[in-house]
């Protein structure tokens, strides 16, 4: 699903760019209303998604109330953060372009923005004892549902198109291309289904059997002959990491040597070295790799990126091992994404 910061930003932008001026709710200094504690008889949760915010002024309280509604849609998302150091850059074909998967994500964001345009601040209250401002924001579930269903129908039409092309194709590359596009569409639909569940709706029927489509797409990608060849310090770890990562993503890859042929060839040049971390109690190691992805049929590089990882340990050898392990994981994730984008944008 769209990450929390993006969804909150969409909601706040929608508040500023609505279709017309909305009369603000009046500020009341009467006794504490029930909605401050989350219960609003005027806006029952069976019909509305509601959010309560507080702040030092009306604007802050209103923004936080809108943000609470955005967080309702993110309640099932777990965000894991790690403290490490990485450097990644990616170039495809010598230029930057929008990928098919990014366009699908943009379509989903557009649906979310349309849905969130219905958010209104419907009540405000100021606590005369503390001077604290409170705001109640609401979103009509029926109106939001209509926006989600409209975009879901559009994605269903796209999914049917790419599933038909996948079934009709016999060439390995053509099947992989259709599979990548189909996978991106199915992922976008799943995100909209999650929003629909938050709004109290069930699963929408689709003309495409999602389970069968995912299985067919996975089989098409697994049929590719993918070769991974790494050189330099830590080459074994990089090769193993990329091969394992691709396998987890449904791509069958094998370790090879520079110059080996395949449908897709992944060349990596790795290195590692000790670095000064500023604390003598710890030994630091930095590992880096330059990775190039090549279309084996056309013998043309379609993506190139650099990635690095820095780790510490009381033992220098362990620090190096950790850095190479982190490097291999990041490289495999970026390679998987680059291959999916390559076929999705053919």
mmCIF file with all atom_site columns, C-alpha atoms in Angstrom, residues 54-230:
data_model
loop_
_atom_site.group_PDB
_atom_site.id
_atom_site.type_symbol
_atom_site.label_atom_id
_atom_site.label_alt_id
_atom_site.label_comp_id
_atom_site.label_asym_id
_atom_site.label_entity_id
_atom_site.label_seq_id
_atom_site.pdbx_PDB_ins_code
_atom_site.Cartn_x
_atom_site.Cartn_y
_atom_site.Cartn_z
_atom_site.occupancy
_atom_site.B_iso_or_equiv
_atom_site.pdbx_formal_charge
_atom_site.auth_seq_id
_atom_site.auth_comp_id
_atom_site.auth_asym_id
_atom_site.auth_atom_id
_atom_site.pdbx_PDB_model_num
ATOM 1   C CA . UNK A 1 54  ? -5.446  18.284  18.535  1.00 0.00 ? 54  UNK A CA 1
ATOM 2   C CA . UNK A 1 55  ? -2.956  21.123  18.427  1.00 0.00 ? 55  UNK A CA 1
ATOM 3   C CA . UNK A 1 56  ? -2.006  24.561  19.636  1.00 0.00 ? 56  UNK A CA 1
ATOM 4   C CA . UNK A 1 57  ? -4.138  26.158  16.915  1.00 0.00 ? 57  UNK A CA 1
ATOM 5   C CA . UNK A 1 58  ? -7.014  25.296  14.578  1.00 0.00 ? 58  UNK A CA 1
ATOM 6   C CA . UNK A 1 59  ? -4.809  24.557  11.575  1.00 0.00 ? 59  UNK A CA 1
ATOM 7   C CA . UNK A 1 60  ? -2.607  22.078  13.448  1.00 0.00 ? 60  UNK A CA 1
ATOM 8   C CA . UNK A 1 61  ? -5.626  20.309  14.933  1.00 0.00 ? 61  UNK A CA 1
ATOM 9   C CA . UNK A 1 62  ? -7.297  20.052  11.511  1.00 0.00 ? 62  UNK A CA 1
ATOM 10  C CA . UNK A 1 63  ? -4.169  18.701  9.818   1.00 0.00 ? 63  UNK A CA 1
ATOM 11  C CA . UNK A 1 64  ? -3.735  16.070  12.505  1.00 0.00 ? 64  UNK A CA 1
ATOM 12  C CA . UNK A 1 65  ? -7.375  15.030  12.250  1.00 0.00 ? 65  UNK A CA 1
ATOM 13  C CA . UNK A 1 66  ? -6.952  14.494  8.509   1.00 0.00 ? 66  UNK A CA 1
ATOM 14  C CA . UNK A 1 67  ? -3.732  12.614  9.208   1.00 0.00 ? 67  UNK A CA 1
ATOM 15  C CA . UNK A 1 68  ? -5.569  10.272  11.565  1.00 0.00 ? 68  UNK A CA 1
ATOM 16  C CA . UNK A 1 69  ? -7.877  9.262   8.720   1.00 0.00 ? 69  UNK A CA 1
ATOM 17  C CA . UNK A 1 70  ? -4.860  8.500   6.542   1.00 0.00 ? 70  UNK A CA 1
ATOM 18  C CA . UNK A 1 71  ? -3.435  6.368   9.333   1.00 0.00 ? 71  UNK A CA 1
ATOM 19  C CA . UNK A 1 72  ? -6.619  4.290   9.413   1.00 0.00 ? 72  UNK A CA 1
ATOM 20  C CA . UNK A 1 73  ? -5.737  3.093   5.912   1.00 0.00 ? 73  UNK A CA 1
ATOM 21  C CA . UNK A 1 74  ? -2.209  2.255   7.063   1.00 0.00 ? 74  UNK A CA 1
ATOM 22  C CA . UNK A 1 75  ? -3.147  0.296   10.189  1.00 0.00 ? 75  UNK A CA 1
ATOM 23  C CA . UNK A 1 76  ? -2.193  -3.062  8.655   1.00 0.00 ? 76  UNK A CA 1
ATOM 24  C CA . UNK A 1 77  ? 1.213   -1.939  7.428   1.00 0.00 ? 77  UNK A CA 1
ATOM 25  C CA . UNK A 1 78  ? 4.339   -2.718  9.415   1.00 0.00 ? 78  UNK A CA 1
ATOM 26  C CA . UNK A 1 79  ? 7.259   -0.416  8.728   1.00 0.00 ? 79  UNK A CA 1
ATOM 27  C CA . UNK A 1 80  ? 10.657  -1.831  9.660   1.00 0.00 ? 80  UNK A CA 1
ATOM 28  C CA . UNK A 1 81  ? 13.621  0.512   9.774   1.00 0.00 ? 81  UNK A CA 1
ATOM 29  C CA . UNK A 1 82  ? 17.288  -0.368  10.086  1.00 0.00 ? 82  UNK A CA 1
ATOM 30  C CA . UNK A 1 83  ? 20.261  1.798   10.820  1.00 0.00 ? 83  UNK A CA 1
ATOM 31  C CA . UNK A 1 84  ? 22.938  1.181   8.234   1.00 0.00 ? 84  UNK A CA 1
ATOM 32  C CA . UNK A 1 85  ? 24.730  2.956   5.446   1.00 0.00 ? 85  UNK A CA 1
ATOM 33  C CA . UNK A 1 86  ? 23.929  2.319   1.806   1.00 0.00 ? 86  UNK A CA 1
ATOM 34  C CA . UNK A 1 87  ? 24.533  4.044   -1.468  1.00 0.00 ? 87  UNK A CA 1
ATOM 35  C CA . UNK A 1 88  ? 22.487  3.023   -4.493  1.00 0.00 ? 88  UNK A CA 1
ATOM 36  C CA . UNK A 1 89  ? 22.102  4.589   -7.910  1.00 0.00 ? 89  UNK A CA 1
ATOM 37  C CA . UNK A 1 90  ? 20.360  3.107   -10.934 1.00 0.00 ? 90  UNK A CA 1
ATOM 38  C CA . UNK A 1 91  ? 20.551  4.022   -14.593 1.00 0.00 ? 91  UNK A CA 1
ATOM 39  C CA . UNK A 1 92  ? 18.552  2.343   -17.345 1.00 0.00 ? 92  UNK A CA 1
ATOM 40  C CA . UNK A 1 93  ? 19.472  2.866   -20.959 1.00 0.00 ? 93  UNK A CA 1
ATOM 41  C CA . UNK A 1 94  ? 21.448  5.964   -20.035 1.00 0.00 ? 94  UNK A CA 1
ATOM 42  C CA . UNK A 1 95  ? 18.319  7.890   -19.068 1.00 0.00 ? 95  UNK A CA 1
ATOM 43  C CA . UNK A 1 96  ? 15.651  8.160   -16.423 1.00 0.00 ? 96  UNK A CA 1
ATOM 44  C CA . UNK A 1 97  ? 12.124  7.124   -17.384 1.00 0.00 ? 97  UNK A CA 1
ATOM 45  C CA . UNK A 1 98  ? 8.867   6.194   -15.680 1.00 0.00 ? 98  UNK A CA 1
ATOM 46  C CA . UNK A 1 99  ? 8.434   2.441   -15.324 1.00 0.00 ? 99  UNK A CA 1
ATOM 47  C CA . UNK A 1 100 ? 5.173   0.586   -15.896 1.00 0.00 ? 100 UNK A CA 1
ATOM 48  C CA . UNK A 1 101 ? 5.036   -0.388  -12.219 1.00 0.00 ? 101 UNK A CA 1
ATOM 49  C CA . UNK A 1 102 ? 5.529   3.263   -11.247 1.00 0.00 ? 102 UNK A CA 1
ATOM 50  C CA . UNK A 1 103 ? 2.656   4.232   -13.528 1.00 0.00 ? 103 UNK A CA 1
ATOM 51  C CA . UNK A 1 104 ? 0.420   1.643   -11.876 1.00 0.00 ? 104 UNK A CA 1
ATOM 52  C CA . UNK A 1 105 ? 1.428   3.038   -8.472  1.00 0.00 ? 105 UNK A CA 1
ATOM 53  C CA . UNK A 1 106 ? 0.610   6.539   -9.733  1.00 0.00 ? 106 UNK A CA 1
ATOM 54  C CA . UNK A 1 107 ? -2.836  5.335   -10.791 1.00 0.00 ? 107 UNK A CA 1
ATOM 55  C CA . UNK A 1 108 ? -3.422  3.895   -7.328  1.00 0.00 ? 108 UNK A CA 1
ATOM 56  C CA . UNK A 1 109 ? -2.276  7.174   -5.742  1.00 0.00 ? 109 UNK A CA 1
ATOM 57  C CA . UNK A 1 110 ? -4.682  9.051   -8.014  1.00 0.00 ? 110 UNK A CA 1
ATOM 58  C CA . UNK A 1 111 ? -7.523  6.845   -6.781  1.00 0.00 ? 111 UNK A CA 1
ATOM 59  C CA . UNK A 1 112 ? -6.455  7.467   -3.192  1.00 0.00 ? 112 UNK A CA 1
ATOM 60  C CA . UNK A 1 113 ? -6.297  11.206  -3.782  1.00 0.00 ? 113 UNK A CA 1
ATOM 61  C CA . UNK A 1 114 ? -9.782  11.178  -5.292  1.00 0.00 ? 114 UNK A CA 1
ATOM 62  C CA . UNK A 1 115 ? -10.995 9.195   -2.306  1.00 0.00 ? 115 UNK A CA 1
ATOM 63  C CA . UNK A 1 116 ? -9.370  11.554  0.199   1.00 0.00 ? 116 UNK A CA 1
ATOM 64  C CA . UNK A 1 117 ? -10.809 14.643  -1.447  1.00 0.00 ? 117 UNK A CA 1
ATOM 65  C CA . UNK A 1 118 ? -13.973 13.716  0.446   1.00 0.00 ? 118 UNK A CA 1
ATOM 66  C CA . UNK A 1 119 ? -12.325 14.328  3.824   1.00 0.00 ? 119 UNK A CA 1
ATOM 67  C CA . UNK A 1 120 ? -13.849 17.287  5.674   1.00 0.00 ? 120 UNK A CA 1
ATOM 68  C CA . UNK A 1 121 ? -13.233 18.880  9.054   1.00 0.00 ? 121 UNK A CA 1
ATOM 69  C CA . UNK A 1 122 ? -16.765 18.822  10.428  1.00 0.00 ? 122 UNK A CA 1
ATOM 70  C CA . UNK A 1 123 ? -16.311 19.835  14.070  1.00 0.00 ? 123 UNK A CA 1
ATOM 71  C CA . UNK A 1 124 ? -13.907 22.001  16.041  1.00 0.00 ? 124 UNK A CA 1
ATOM 72  C CA . UNK A 1 125 ? -13.626 22.588  19.760  1.00 0.00 ? 125 UNK A CA 1
ATOM 73  C CA . UNK A 1 126 ? -11.349 24.647  21.984  1.00 0.00 ? 126 UNK A CA 1
ATOM 74  C CA . UNK A 1 127 ? -10.731 23.641  25.573  1.00 0.00 ? 127 UNK A CA 1
ATOM 75  C CA . UNK A 1 128 ? -11.058 26.941  27.431  1.00 0.00 ? 128 UNK A CA 1
ATOM 76  C CA . UNK A 1 129 ? -9.138  25.578  30.410  1.00 0.00 ? 129 UNK A CA 1
ATOM 77  C CA . UNK A 1 130 ? -6.015  24.584  28.471  1.00 0.00 ? 130 UNK A CA 1
ATOM 78  C CA . UNK A 1 131 ? -6.369  26.542  25.222  1.00 0.00 ? 131 UNK A CA 1
ATOM 79  C CA . UNK A 1 132 ? -5.943  23.280  23.294  1.00 0.00 ? 132 UNK A CA 1
ATOM 80  C CA . UNK A 1 133 ? -7.735  23.019  19.931  1.00 0.00 ? 133 UNK A CA 1
ATOM 81  C CA . UNK A 1 134 ? -9.463  19.852  18.725  1.00 0.00 ? 134 UNK A CA 1
ATOM 82  C CA . UNK A 1 135 ? -10.829 18.928  15.299  1.00 0.00 ? 135 UNK A CA 1
ATOM 83  C CA . UNK A 1 136 ? -12.960 16.101  13.938  1.00 0.00 ? 136 UNK A CA 1
ATOM 84  C CA . UNK A 1 137 ? -12.434 15.032  10.307  1.00 0.00 ? 137 UNK A CA 1
ATOM 85  C CA . UNK A 1 138 ? -14.776 12.678  8.476   1.00 0.00 ? 138 UNK A CA 1
ATOM 86  C CA . UNK A 1 139 ? -14.807 10.730  5.218   1.00 0.00 ? 139 UNK A CA 1
ATOM 87  C CA . UNK A 1 140 ? -18.015 9.322   3.773   1.00 0.00 ? 140 UNK A CA 1
ATOM 88  C CA . UNK A 1 141 ? -17.443 5.614   3.226   1.00 0.00 ? 141 UNK A CA 1
ATOM 89  C CA . UNK A 1 142 ? -19.906 5.433   0.336   1.00 0.00 ? 142 UNK A CA 1
ATOM 90  C CA . UNK A 1 143 ? -18.228 8.250   -1.613  1.00 0.00 ? 143 UNK A CA 1
ATOM 91  C CA . UNK A 1 144 ? -14.753 6.883   -0.948  1.00 0.00 ? 144 UNK A CA 1
ATOM 92  C CA . UNK A 1 145 ? -15.873 3.405   -1.985  1.00 0.00 ? 145 UNK A CA 1
ATOM 93  C CA . UNK A 1 146 ? -17.076 4.718   -5.339  1.00 0.00 ? 146 UNK A CA 1
ATOM 94  C CA . UNK A 1 147 ? -13.627 6.178   -6.111  1.00 0.00 ? 147 UNK A CA 1
ATOM 95  C CA . UNK A 1 148 ? -11.883 2.920   -5.186  1.00 0.00 ? 148 UNK A CA 1
ATOM 96  C CA . UNK A 1 149 ? -14.287 0.790   -7.230  1.00 0.00 ? 149 UNK A CA 1
ATOM 97  C CA . UNK A 1 150 ? -13.871 2.993   -10.314 1.00 0.00 ? 150 UNK A CA 1
ATOM 98  C CA . UNK A 1 151 ? -10.095 2.545   -10.352 1.00 0.00 ? 151 UNK A CA 1
ATOM 99  C CA . UNK A 1 152 ? -10.372 -1.161  -9.505  1.00 0.00 ? 152 UNK A CA 1
ATOM 100 C CA . UNK A 1 153 ? -12.544 -1.689  -12.580 1.00 0.00 ? 153 UNK A CA 1
ATOM 101 C CA . UNK A 1 154 ? -9.903  0.016   -14.729 1.00 0.00 ? 154 UNK A CA 1
ATOM 102 C CA . UNK A 1 155 ? -7.156  -2.233  -13.334 1.00 0.00 ? 155 UNK A CA 1
ATOM 103 C CA . UNK A 1 156 ? -9.308  -5.312  -13.935 1.00 0.00 ? 156 UNK A CA 1
ATOM 104 C CA . UNK A 1 157 ? -9.537  -4.378  -17.609 1.00 0.00 ? 157 UNK A CA 1
ATOM 105 C CA . UNK A 1 158 ? -5.741  -4.007  -17.762 1.00 0.00 ? 158 UNK A CA 1
ATOM 106 C CA . UNK A 1 159 ? -5.236  -7.349  -16.010 1.00 0.00 ? 159 UNK A CA 1
ATOM 107 C CA . UNK A 1 160 ? -7.493  -9.131  -18.492 1.00 0.00 ? 160 UNK A CA 1
ATOM 108 C CA . UNK A 1 161 ? -5.543  -7.599  -21.385 1.00 0.00 ? 161 UNK A CA 1
ATOM 109 C CA . UNK A 1 162 ? -2.132  -8.717  -20.104 1.00 0.00 ? 162 UNK A CA 1
ATOM 110 C CA . UNK A 1 163 ? -3.362  -12.160 -19.052 1.00 0.00 ? 163 UNK A CA 1
ATOM 111 C CA . UNK A 1 164 ? -4.642  -12.709 -22.612 1.00 0.00 ? 164 UNK A CA 1
ATOM 112 C CA . UNK A 1 165 ? -1.287  -11.615 -24.059 1.00 0.00 ? 165 UNK A CA 1
ATOM 113 C CA . UNK A 1 166 ? 0.561   -13.907 -21.664 1.00 0.00 ? 166 UNK A CA 1
ATOM 114 C CA . UNK A 1 167 ? -1.588  -16.873 -22.685 1.00 0.00 ? 167 UNK A CA 1
ATOM 115 C CA . UNK A 1 168 ? -1.131  -16.128 -26.396 1.00 0.00 ? 168 UNK A CA 1
ATOM 116 C CA . UNK A 1 169 ? 2.646   -15.582 -26.347 1.00 0.00 ? 169 UNK A CA 1
ATOM 117 C CA . UNK A 1 170 ? 5.080   -18.400 -27.093 1.00 0.00 ? 170 UNK A CA 1
ATOM 118 C CA . UNK A 1 171 ? 8.361   -16.464 -27.046 1.00 0.00 ? 171 UNK A CA 1
ATOM 119 C CA . UNK A 1 172 ? 10.107  -16.493 -23.656 1.00 0.00 ? 172 UNK A CA 1
ATOM 120 C CA . UNK A 1 173 ? 10.751  -12.750 -23.656 1.00 0.00 ? 173 UNK A CA 1
ATOM 121 C CA . UNK A 1 174 ? 7.219   -11.877 -24.769 1.00 0.00 ? 174 UNK A CA 1
ATOM 122 C CA . UNK A 1 175 ? 5.778   -14.053 -22.028 1.00 0.00 ? 175 UNK A CA 1
ATOM 123 C CA . UNK A 1 176 ? 8.058   -12.472 -19.435 1.00 0.00 ? 176 UNK A CA 1
ATOM 124 C CA . UNK A 1 177 ? 7.046   -8.994  -20.612 1.00 0.00 ? 177 UNK A CA 1
ATOM 125 C CA . UNK A 1 178 ? 3.338   -9.760  -20.270 1.00 0.00 ? 178 UNK A CA 1
ATOM 126 C CA . UNK A 1 179 ? 3.963   -11.475 -16.927 1.00 0.00 ? 179 UNK A CA 1
ATOM 127 C CA . UNK A 1 180 ? 5.755   -8.442  -15.478 1.00 0.00 ? 180 UNK A CA 1
ATOM 128 C CA . UNK A 1 181 ? 2.965   -6.094  -16.552 1.00 0.00 ? 181 UNK A CA 1
ATOM 129 C CA . UNK A 1 182 ? 0.322   -8.452  -15.213 1.00 0.00 ? 182 UNK A CA 1
ATOM 130 C CA . UNK A 1 183 ? 2.122   -8.723  -11.867 1.00 0.00 ? 183 UNK A CA 1
ATOM 131 C CA . UNK A 1 184 ? 2.275   -4.925  -11.535 1.00 0.00 ? 184 UNK A CA 1
ATOM 132 C CA . UNK A 1 185 ? -1.454  -4.584  -12.241 1.00 0.00 ? 185 UNK A CA 1
ATOM 133 C CA . UNK A 1 186 ? -2.374  -7.317  -9.755  1.00 0.00 ? 186 UNK A CA 1
ATOM 134 C CA . UNK A 1 187 ? -0.260  -5.638  -7.086  1.00 0.00 ? 187 UNK A CA 1
ATOM 135 C CA . UNK A 1 188 ? -2.026  -2.327  -7.696  1.00 0.00 ? 188 UNK A CA 1
ATOM 136 C CA . UNK A 1 189 ? -5.424  -4.003  -7.433  1.00 0.00 ? 189 UNK A CA 1
ATOM 137 C CA . UNK A 1 190 ? -4.460  -5.609  -4.128  1.00 0.00 ? 190 UNK A CA 1
ATOM 138 C CA . UNK A 1 191 ? -3.616  -2.197  -2.687  1.00 0.00 ? 191 UNK A CA 1
ATOM 139 C CA . UNK A 1 192 ? -7.052  -0.900  -3.673  1.00 0.00 ? 192 UNK A CA 1
ATOM 140 C CA . UNK A 1 193 ? -8.672  -3.996  -2.153  1.00 0.00 ? 193 UNK A CA 1
ATOM 141 C CA . UNK A 1 194 ? -6.982  -3.138  1.140   1.00 0.00 ? 194 UNK A CA 1
ATOM 142 C CA . UNK A 1 195 ? -8.504  0.350   1.012   1.00 0.00 ? 195 UNK A CA 1
ATOM 143 C CA . UNK A 1 196 ? -11.900 -1.176  0.263   1.00 0.00 ? 196 UNK A CA 1
ATOM 144 C CA . UNK A 1 197 ? -11.664 -3.423  3.328   1.00 0.00 ? 197 UNK A CA 1
ATOM 145 C CA . UNK A 1 198 ? -10.911 -0.399  5.517   1.00 0.00 ? 198 UNK A CA 1
ATOM 146 C CA . UNK A 1 199 ? -14.090 1.176   4.147   1.00 0.00 ? 199 UNK A CA 1
ATOM 147 C CA . UNK A 1 200 ? -16.082 -1.896  5.157   1.00 0.00 ? 200 UNK A CA 1
ATOM 148 C CA . UNK A 1 201 ? -16.406 -3.522  1.747   1.00 0.00 ? 201 UNK A CA 1
ATOM 149 C CA . UNK A 1 202 ? -15.644 -7.075  0.743   1.00 0.00 ? 202 UNK A CA 1
ATOM 150 C CA . UNK A 1 203 ? -13.624 -8.348  -2.174  1.00 0.00 ? 203 UNK A CA 1
ATOM 151 C CA . UNK A 1 204 ? -14.784 -7.196  -5.602  1.00 0.00 ? 204 UNK A CA 1
ATOM 152 C CA . UNK A 1 205 ? -15.260 -9.935  -8.222  1.00 0.00 ? 205 UNK A CA 1
ATOM 153 C CA . UNK A 1 206 ? -12.830 -9.804  -11.116 1.00 0.00 ? 206 UNK A CA 1
ATOM 154 C CA . UNK A 1 207 ? -12.830 -11.300 -14.577 1.00 0.00 ? 207 UNK A CA 1
ATOM 155 C CA . UNK A 1 208 ? -9.263  -12.479 -13.955 1.00 0.00 ? 208 UNK A CA 1
ATOM 156 C CA . UNK A 1 209 ? -8.494  -15.340 -11.571 1.00 0.00 ? 209 UNK A CA 1
ATOM 157 C CA . UNK A 1 210 ? -5.779  -13.616 -9.518  1.00 0.00 ? 210 UNK A CA 1
ATOM 158 C CA . UNK A 1 211 ? -4.277  -16.856 -8.172  1.00 0.00 ? 211 UNK A CA 1
ATOM 159 C CA . UNK A 1 212 ? -4.063  -18.448 -11.621 1.00 0.00 ? 212 UNK A CA 1
ATOM 160 C CA . UNK A 1 213 ? -2.718  -15.237 -13.146 1.00 0.00 ? 213 UNK A CA 1
ATOM 161 C CA . UNK A 1 214 ? 0.007   -14.955 -10.504 1.00 0.00 ? 214 UNK A CA 1
ATOM 162 C CA . UNK A 1 215 ? 0.975   -18.584 -11.053 1.00 0.00 ? 215 UNK A CA 1
ATOM 163 C CA . UNK A 1 216 ? 1.173   -18.119 -14.832 1.00 0.00 ? 216 UNK A CA 1
ATOM 164 C CA . UNK A 1 217 ? 3.205   -14.924 -14.446 1.00 0.00 ? 217 UNK A CA 1
ATOM 165 C CA . UNK A 1 218 ? 5.617   -16.638 -12.054 1.00 0.00 ? 218 UNK A CA 1
ATOM 166 C CA . UNK A 1 219 ? 6.085   -19.556 -14.457 1.00 0.00 ? 219 UNK A CA 1
ATOM 167 C CA . UNK A 1 220 ? 6.812   -17.191 -17.350 1.00 0.00 ? 220 UNK A CA 1
ATOM 168 C CA . UNK A 1 221 ? 9.510   -15.364 -15.390 1.00 0.00 ? 221 UNK A CA 1
ATOM 169 C CA . UNK A 1 222 ? 10.991  -18.620 -14.055 1.00 0.00 ? 222 UNK A CA 1
ATOM 170 C CA . UNK A 1 223 ? 11.484  -19.850 -17.640 1.00 0.00 ? 223 UNK A CA 1
ATOM 171 C CA . UNK A 1 224 ? 14.151  -17.213 -18.277 1.00 0.00 ? 224 UNK A CA 1
ATOM 172 C CA . UNK A 1 225 ? 17.793  -18.324 -18.404 1.00 0.00 ? 225 UNK A CA 1
ATOM 173 C CA . UNK A 1 226 ? 19.475  -15.955 -15.925 1.00 0.00 ? 226 UNK A CA 1
ATOM 174 C CA . UNK A 1 227 ? 23.251  -16.024 -15.363 1.00 0.00 ? 227 UNK A CA 1
ATOM 175 C CA . UNK A 1 228 ? 25.022  -14.288 -12.462 1.00 0.00 ? 228 UNK A CA 1
ATOM 176 C CA . UNK A 1 229 ? 28.783  -13.708 -12.727 1.00 0.00 ? 229 UNK A CA 1
ATOM 177 C CA . UNK A 1 230 ? 30.725  -11.805 -10.058 1.00 0.00 ? 230 UNK A CA 1
#
